[in-house]
Amino acid sequence: GSFVVVDALFNSIFAQAALDMGELSTLLGKDHLSQWQYYHDEVMSNLIKYLYSPSEHIFYNYDVQQNVRVPVKTGLGLTPLYTSFPAMFTYHDIVKYSLQGP
């Protein structure tokens, strides 16, 4: 079967793990950092493109079958902050707007 929902938490963890694997490969003398950086960048790009709501400053899960974000605000919508995040976002704004009520 295939995934029907793209999950913000899972993909955030995967993006950070890719960076961590790149660092580990460098420490072990295997320079695969660019490969892992590529995976990280791809995941982050898609998190921003599909899961991030700029008007609401939060990440939503994404329903692949309906091609829409799942409009349920939860703490999981902040998990991309766990990763090394693009500078265009400010943690302060995301947290401020995300914690407001519906």
PDB file of C-alpha atoms in Angstrom:
ATOM      1  CA  GLY A   1       0.000   0.000   0.000  1.00  0.00           C
ATOM      2  CA  SER A   2       0.945   3.611  -0.183  1.00  0.00           C
ATOM      3  CA  PHE A   3       0.861   6.452   2.280  1.00  0.00           C
ATOM      4  CA  VAL A   4      -2.285   8.561   2.203  1.00  0.00           C
ATOM      5  CA  VAL A   5      -1.130  11.186   4.714  1.00  0.00           C
ATOM      6  CA  VAL A   6       2.213  12.963   4.757  1.00  0.00           C
ATOM      7  CA  ASP A   7       3.040  13.380   8.431  1.00  0.00           C
ATOM      8  CA  ALA A   8       4.844  16.495   9.693  1.00  0.00           C
ATOM      9  CA  LEU A   9       6.372  14.692  12.677  1.00  0.00           C
ATOM     10  CA  PHE A  10       7.752  11.723  10.738  1.00  0.00           C
ATOM     11  CA  ASN A  11       9.210  13.906   8.015  1.00  0.00           C
ATOM     12  CA  SER A  12      10.747  16.319  10.521  1.00  0.00           C
ATOM     13  CA  ILE A  13      12.491  13.445  12.260  1.00  0.00           C
ATOM     14  CA  PHE A  14      13.646  12.058   8.907  1.00  0.00           C
ATOM     15  CA  ALA A  15      15.054  15.448   7.851  1.00  0.00           C
ATOM     16  CA  GLN A  16      17.027  15.812  11.077  1.00  0.00           C
ATOM     17  CA  ALA A  17      18.192  12.193  10.903  1.00  0.00           C
ATOM     18  CA  ALA A  18      19.540  12.838   7.392  1.00  0.00           C
ATOM     19  CA  LEU A  19      21.701  15.668   8.722  1.00  0.00           C
ATOM     20  CA  ASP A  20      22.836  13.513  11.625  1.00  0.00           C
ATOM     21  CA  MET A  21      23.772  10.666   9.268  1.00  0.00           C
ATOM     22  CA  GLY A  22      25.819  13.061   7.170  1.00  0.00           C
ATOM     23  CA  GLU A  23      27.737  14.185  10.236  1.00  0.00           C
ATOM     24  CA  LEU A  24      28.284  10.585  11.328  1.00  0.00           C
ATOM     25  CA  SER A  25      29.555   9.607   7.889  1.00  0.00           C
ATOM     26  CA  THR A  26      32.082  12.435   8.052  1.00  0.00           C
ATOM     27  CA  LEU A  27      33.231  11.397  11.529  1.00  0.00           C
ATOM     28  CA  LEU A  28      33.665   7.818  10.283  1.00  0.00           C
ATOM     29  CA  GLY A  29      35.805   8.973   7.366  1.00  0.00           C
ATOM     30  CA  LYS A  30      33.117   8.360   4.764  1.00  0.00           C
ATOM     31  CA  ASP A  31      32.234  11.666   3.197  1.00  0.00           C
ATOM     32  CA  HIS A  32      28.562  11.215   2.341  1.00  0.00           C
ATOM     33  CA  LEU A  33      27.524  14.566   3.794  1.00  0.00           C
ATOM     34  CA  SER A  34      26.311  15.959   0.447  1.00  0.00           C
ATOM     35  CA  GLN A  35      24.076  12.935  -0.133  1.00  0.00           C
ATOM     36  CA  TRP A  36      22.466  13.270   3.292  1.00  0.00           C
ATOM     37  CA  GLN A  37      22.242  17.055   2.924  1.00  0.00           C
ATOM     38  CA  TYR A  38      20.337  16.463  -0.322  1.00  0.00           C
ATOM     39  CA  TYR A  39      17.804  14.221   1.478  1.00  0.00           C
ATOM     40  CA  HIS A  40      17.403  16.814   4.220  1.00  0.00           C
ATOM     41  CA  ASP A  41      16.909  19.646   1.742  1.00  0.00           C
ATOM     42  CA  GLU A  42      14.348  17.689  -0.283  1.00  0.00           C
ATOM     43  CA  VAL A  43      12.288  16.816   2.784  1.00  0.00           C
ATOM     44  CA  MET A  44      12.435  20.365   4.147  1.00  0.00           C
ATOM     45  CA  SER A  45      11.493  21.817   0.764  1.00  0.00           C
ATOM     46  CA  ASN A  46       8.440  19.566   0.587  1.00  0.00           C
ATOM     47  CA  LEU A  47       7.504  20.243   4.218  1.00  0.00           C
ATOM     48  CA  ILE A  48       7.419  23.935   3.393  1.00  0.00           C
ATOM     49  CA  LYS A  49       5.709  23.490   0.029  1.00  0.00           C
ATOM     50  CA  TYR A  50       2.953  21.124   1.107  1.00  0.00           C
ATOM     51  CA  LEU A  51       2.617  21.165   4.892  1.00  0.00           C
ATOM     52  CA  TYR A  52       3.358  24.746   5.916  1.00  0.00           C
ATOM     53  CA  SER A  53       0.563  27.312   6.088  1.00  0.00           C
ATOM     54  CA  PRO A  54       2.171  30.762   5.833  1.00  0.00           C
ATOM     55  CA  SER A  55      -1.042  32.492   6.859  1.00  0.00           C
ATOM     56  CA  GLU A  56      -1.334  30.411  10.034  1.00  0.00           C
ATOM     57  CA  HIS A  57       2.383  29.863  10.733  1.00  0.00           C
ATOM     58  CA  ILE A  58       2.004  26.141  11.389  1.00  0.00           C
ATOM     59  CA  PHE A  59       2.627  22.834   9.680  1.00  0.00           C
ATOM     60  CA  TYR A  60      -0.278  20.522   8.961  1.00  0.00           C
ATOM     61  CA  ASN A  61      -0.287  16.913   7.874  1.00  0.00           C
ATOM     62  CA  TYR A  62      -1.107  16.535   4.189  1.00  0.00           C
ATOM     63  CA  ASP A  63      -3.815  14.284   2.735  1.00  0.00           C
ATOM     64  CA  VAL A  64      -2.352  12.892  -0.487  1.00  0.00           C
ATOM     65  CA  GLN A  65      -5.655  11.517  -1.800  1.00  0.00           C
ATOM     66  CA  GLN A  66      -7.498  14.830  -1.381  1.00  0.00           C
ATOM     67  CA  ASN A  67      -4.412  17.004  -2.140  1.00  0.00           C
ATOM     68  CA  VAL A  68      -5.087  19.233   0.866  1.00  0.00           C
ATOM     69  CA  ARG A  69      -3.604  19.983   4.253  1.00  0.00           C
ATOM     70  CA  VAL A  70      -5.424  18.340   7.149  1.00  0.00           C
ATOM     71  CA  PRO A  71      -6.687  21.466   8.982  1.00  0.00           C
ATOM     72  CA  VAL A  72      -6.173  20.263  12.548  1.00  0.00           C
ATOM     73  CA  LYS A  73      -3.867  22.323  14.748  1.00  0.00           C
ATOM     74  CA  THR A  74      -1.832  20.192  17.105  1.00  0.00           C
ATOM     75  CA  GLY A  75       1.535  20.397  18.774  1.00  0.00           C
ATOM     76  CA  LEU A  76       2.840  18.161  16.002  1.00  0.00           C
ATOM     77  CA  GLY A  77       2.518  21.165  13.712  1.00  0.00           C
ATOM     78  CA  LEU A  78       5.545  22.610  15.476  1.00  0.00           C
ATOM     79  CA  THR A  79       7.791  19.567  15.071  1.00  0.00           C
ATOM     80  CA  PRO A  80       9.596  20.899  11.988  1.00  0.00           C
ATOM     81  CA  LEU A  81      11.162  23.374  14.420  1.00  0.00           C
ATOM     82  CA  TYR A  82      13.163  20.378  15.667  1.00  0.00           C
ATOM     83  CA  THR A  83      15.100  20.306  12.411  1.00  0.00           C
ATOM     84  CA  SER A  84      17.635  22.771  11.184  1.00  0.00           C
ATOM     85  CA  PHE A  85      15.119  25.177   9.809  1.00  0.00           C
ATOM     86  CA  PRO A  86      15.437  27.610   6.901  1.00  0.00           C
ATOM     87  CA  ALA A  87      16.294  31.144   7.982  1.00  0.00           C
ATOM     88  CA  MET A  88      13.214  32.570   6.259  1.00  0.00           C
ATOM     89  CA  PHE A  89      11.142  31.396   9.223  1.00  0.00           C
ATOM     90  CA  THR A  90      11.394  32.769  12.703  1.00  0.00           C
ATOM     91  CA  TYR A  91      10.737  30.449  15.598  1.00  0.00           C
ATOM     92  CA  HIS A  92       9.129  33.279  17.516  1.00  0.00           C
ATOM     93  CA  ASP A  93       6.477  33.958  14.859  1.00  0.00           C
ATOM     94  CA  ILE A  94       5.691  30.295  14.303  1.00  0.00           C
ATOM     95  CA  VAL A  95       5.271  29.576  17.996  1.00  0.00           C
ATOM     96  CA  LYS A  96       3.353  32.805  18.610  1.00  0.00           C
ATOM     97  CA  TYR A  97       0.785  32.200  15.852  1.00  0.00           C
ATOM     98  CA  SER A  98       0.591  28.438  16.262  1.00  0.00           C
ATOM     99  CA  LEU A  99      -0.366  28.601  19.906  1.00  0.00           C
ATOM    100  CA  GLN A 100      -3.289  30.932  19.285  1.00  0.00           C
ATOM    101  CA  GLY A 101      -6.718  29.369  19.381  1.00  0.00           C
ATOM    102  CA  PRO A 102      -8.647  28.446  16.224  1.00  0.00           C
TER     103      PRO A 102
END
